[in-house]
Amino acid sequence: MAAGFEVRPEELAALAAELAALAAALADDVDDCRAVAAALNAALPGTEGWRAAGVAVACGTLLRALAGNAEALAGTLAASLASYRSLDAALAGEAPR
């Protein structure tokens, strides 16, 4: 017998919401990294400030990418859930929820 899977709509919706919240939090951290980069560049003289600011900018860039991916995954899960619910309702002869 082939292995199957079970869709738990409420858990899928909760996961999508958690991912959306994570994306928002990560996006907020991007702004913090930019602010820290400027402060580090101003506070540390010469090459040290430039390098430290570069690390902060790189962290912000990474966080922006992670936020975008988390947001995209949250959207994909939400759309999948809506499609699942619509198909489930159609099969049951009901209006979609």
PDB file of C-alpha atoms in Angstrom:
ATOM      1  CA  MET A   1       0.000   0.000   0.000  1.00  0.00           C
ATOM      2  CA  ALA A   2       1.338   3.406  -0.935  1.00  0.00           C
ATOM      3  CA  ALA A   3       2.066   5.849   1.842  1.00  0.00           C
ATOM      4  CA  GLY A   4      -0.357   8.767   1.969  1.00  0.00           C
ATOM      5  CA  PHE A   5      -0.572  12.014   3.780  1.00  0.00           C
ATOM      6  CA  GLU A   6      -3.186  13.865   5.739  1.00  0.00           C
ATOM      7  CA  VAL A   7      -3.995  17.534   5.342  1.00  0.00           C
ATOM      8  CA  ARG A   8      -4.848  19.307   8.577  1.00  0.00           C
ATOM      9  CA  PRO A   9      -6.203  22.684   7.452  1.00  0.00           C
ATOM     10  CA  GLU A  10      -6.033  24.375  10.843  1.00  0.00           C
ATOM     11  CA  GLU A  11      -2.394  23.361  11.292  1.00  0.00           C
ATOM     12  CA  LEU A  12      -1.528  24.459   7.771  1.00  0.00           C
ATOM     13  CA  ALA A  13      -3.183  27.824   8.397  1.00  0.00           C
ATOM     14  CA  ALA A  14      -1.256  28.191  11.671  1.00  0.00           C
ATOM     15  CA  LEU A  15       2.025  27.411   9.909  1.00  0.00           C
ATOM     16  CA  ALA A  16       1.287  29.970   7.187  1.00  0.00           C
ATOM     17  CA  ALA A  17       0.531  32.587   9.865  1.00  0.00           C
ATOM     18  CA  GLU A  18       3.742  31.781  11.750  1.00  0.00           C
ATOM     19  CA  LEU A  19       5.774  32.089   8.557  1.00  0.00           C
ATOM     20  CA  ALA A  20       4.136  35.430   7.752  1.00  0.00           C
ATOM     21  CA  ALA A  21       4.962  36.689  11.252  1.00  0.00           C
ATOM     22  CA  LEU A  22       8.537  35.447  10.898  1.00  0.00           C
ATOM     23  CA  ALA A  23       8.849  37.252   7.568  1.00  0.00           C
ATOM     24  CA  ALA A  24       7.665  40.500   9.162  1.00  0.00           C
ATOM     25  CA  ALA A  25      10.073  40.150  12.082  1.00  0.00           C
ATOM     26  CA  LEU A  26      12.993  39.431   9.766  1.00  0.00           C
ATOM     27  CA  ALA A  27      12.083  42.432   7.620  1.00  0.00           C
ATOM     28  CA  ASP A  28      12.185  44.629  10.742  1.00  0.00           C
ATOM     29  CA  ASP A  29      15.647  43.300  11.522  1.00  0.00           C
ATOM     30  CA  VAL A  30      16.886  44.383   8.088  1.00  0.00           C
ATOM     31  CA  ASP A  31      16.336  48.009   9.085  1.00  0.00           C
ATOM     32  CA  ASP A  32      18.221  47.411  12.335  1.00  0.00           C
ATOM     33  CA  CYS A  33      21.178  45.992  10.413  1.00  0.00           C
ATOM     34  CA  ARG A  34      21.287  49.057   8.185  1.00  0.00           C
ATOM     35  CA  ALA A  35      21.253  51.356  11.198  1.00  0.00           C
ATOM     36  CA  VAL A  36      23.989  49.345  12.897  1.00  0.00           C
ATOM     37  CA  ALA A  37      26.075  49.430   9.723  1.00  0.00           C
ATOM     38  CA  ALA A  38      26.012  53.211   9.658  1.00  0.00           C
ATOM     39  CA  ALA A  39      26.798  53.416  13.369  1.00  0.00           C
ATOM     40  CA  LEU A  40      29.697  50.987  13.097  1.00  0.00           C
ATOM     41  CA  ASN A  41      31.181  52.854  10.167  1.00  0.00           C
ATOM     42  CA  ALA A  42      30.969  56.109  12.109  1.00  0.00           C
ATOM     43  CA  ALA A  43      32.209  54.673  15.420  1.00  0.00           C
ATOM     44  CA  LEU A  44      35.180  52.637  14.251  1.00  0.00           C
ATOM     45  CA  PRO A  45      38.071  54.315  12.482  1.00  0.00           C
ATOM     46  CA  GLY A  46      39.394  53.253   9.112  1.00  0.00           C
ATOM     47  CA  THR A  47      39.230  49.756   7.759  1.00  0.00           C
ATOM     48  CA  GLU A  48      37.727  48.300  10.928  1.00  0.00           C
ATOM     49  CA  GLY A  49      34.630  50.458  10.612  1.00  0.00           C
ATOM     50  CA  TRP A  50      34.286  49.729   6.929  1.00  0.00           C
ATOM     51  CA  ARG A  51      34.584  45.964   7.487  1.00  0.00           C
ATOM     52  CA  ALA A  52      32.213  45.915  10.444  1.00  0.00           C
ATOM     53  CA  ALA A  53      29.687  47.954   8.466  1.00  0.00           C
ATOM     54  CA  GLY A  54      30.088  45.524   5.572  1.00  0.00           C
ATOM     55  CA  VAL A  55      29.283  42.589   7.831  1.00  0.00           C
ATOM     56  CA  ALA A  56      26.171  44.367   9.115  1.00  0.00           C
ATOM     57  CA  VAL A  57      25.064  45.123   5.546  1.00  0.00           C
ATOM     58  CA  ALA A  58      25.664  41.484   4.563  1.00  0.00           C
ATOM     59  CA  CYS A  59      23.576  40.327   7.524  1.00  0.00           C
ATOM     60  CA  GLY A  60      20.807  42.686   6.459  1.00  0.00           C
ATOM     61  CA  THR A  61      20.945  41.329   2.925  1.00  0.00           C
ATOM     62  CA  LEU A  62      20.720  37.765   4.217  1.00  0.00           C
ATOM     63  CA  LEU A  63      17.799  38.665   6.478  1.00  0.00           C
ATOM     64  CA  ARG A  64      16.014  40.341   3.554  1.00  0.00           C
ATOM     65  CA  ALA A  65      16.388  37.155   1.506  1.00  0.00           C
ATOM     66  CA  LEU A  66      15.154  35.004   4.395  1.00  0.00           C
ATOM     67  CA  ALA A  67      12.188  37.335   4.954  1.00  0.00           C
ATOM     68  CA  GLY A  68      11.269  37.183   1.286  1.00  0.00           C
ATOM     69  CA  ASN A  69      11.457  33.402   1.227  1.00  0.00           C
ATOM     70  CA  ALA A  70       9.411  33.067   4.420  1.00  0.00           C
ATOM     71  CA  GLU A  71       6.803  35.432   2.997  1.00  0.00           C
ATOM     72  CA  ALA A  72       6.677  33.501  -0.283  1.00  0.00           C
ATOM     73  CA  LEU A  73       6.297  30.193   1.532  1.00  0.00           C
ATOM     74  CA  ALA A  74       3.540  31.619   3.744  1.00  0.00           C
ATOM     75  CA  GLY A  75       1.712  32.797   0.622  1.00  0.00           C
ATOM     76  CA  THR A  76       2.150  29.425  -1.051  1.00  0.00           C
ATOM     77  CA  LEU A  77       0.784  27.598   1.980  1.00  0.00           C
ATOM     78  CA  ALA A  78      -2.171  29.991   2.258  1.00  0.00           C
ATOM     79  CA  ALA A  79      -2.992  29.583  -1.444  1.00  0.00           C
ATOM     80  CA  SER A  80      -2.653  25.804  -1.179  1.00  0.00           C
ATOM     81  CA  LEU A  81      -4.973  25.790   1.789  1.00  0.00           C
ATOM     82  CA  ALA A  82      -7.559  27.911  -0.012  1.00  0.00           C
ATOM     83  CA  SER A  83      -7.390  25.582  -3.008  1.00  0.00           C
ATOM     84  CA  TYR A  84      -7.681  22.508  -0.797  1.00  0.00           C
ATOM     85  CA  ARG A  85     -10.686  23.938   1.020  1.00  0.00           C
ATOM     86  CA  SER A  86     -12.361  24.885  -2.248  1.00  0.00           C
ATOM     87  CA  LEU A  87     -11.840  21.441  -3.736  1.00  0.00           C
ATOM     88  CA  ASP A  88     -12.931  19.759  -0.513  1.00  0.00           C
ATOM     89  CA  ALA A  89     -16.109  21.849  -0.442  1.00  0.00           C
ATOM     90  CA  ALA A  90     -16.792  21.124  -4.119  1.00  0.00           C
ATOM     91  CA  LEU A  91     -16.417  17.403  -3.519  1.00  0.00           C
ATOM     92  CA  ALA A  92     -18.760  17.647  -0.552  1.00  0.00           C
ATOM     93  CA  GLY A  93     -21.234  19.754  -2.554  1.00  0.00           C
ATOM     94  CA  GLU A  94     -20.846  22.823  -0.321  1.00  0.00           C
ATOM     95  CA  ALA A  95     -19.907  26.443  -0.849  1.00  0.00           C
ATOM     96  CA  PRO A  96     -16.190  27.127  -0.143  1.00  0.00           C
ATOM     97  CA  ARG A  97     -15.284  28.437   3.297  1.00  0.00           C
TER      98      ARG A  97
END
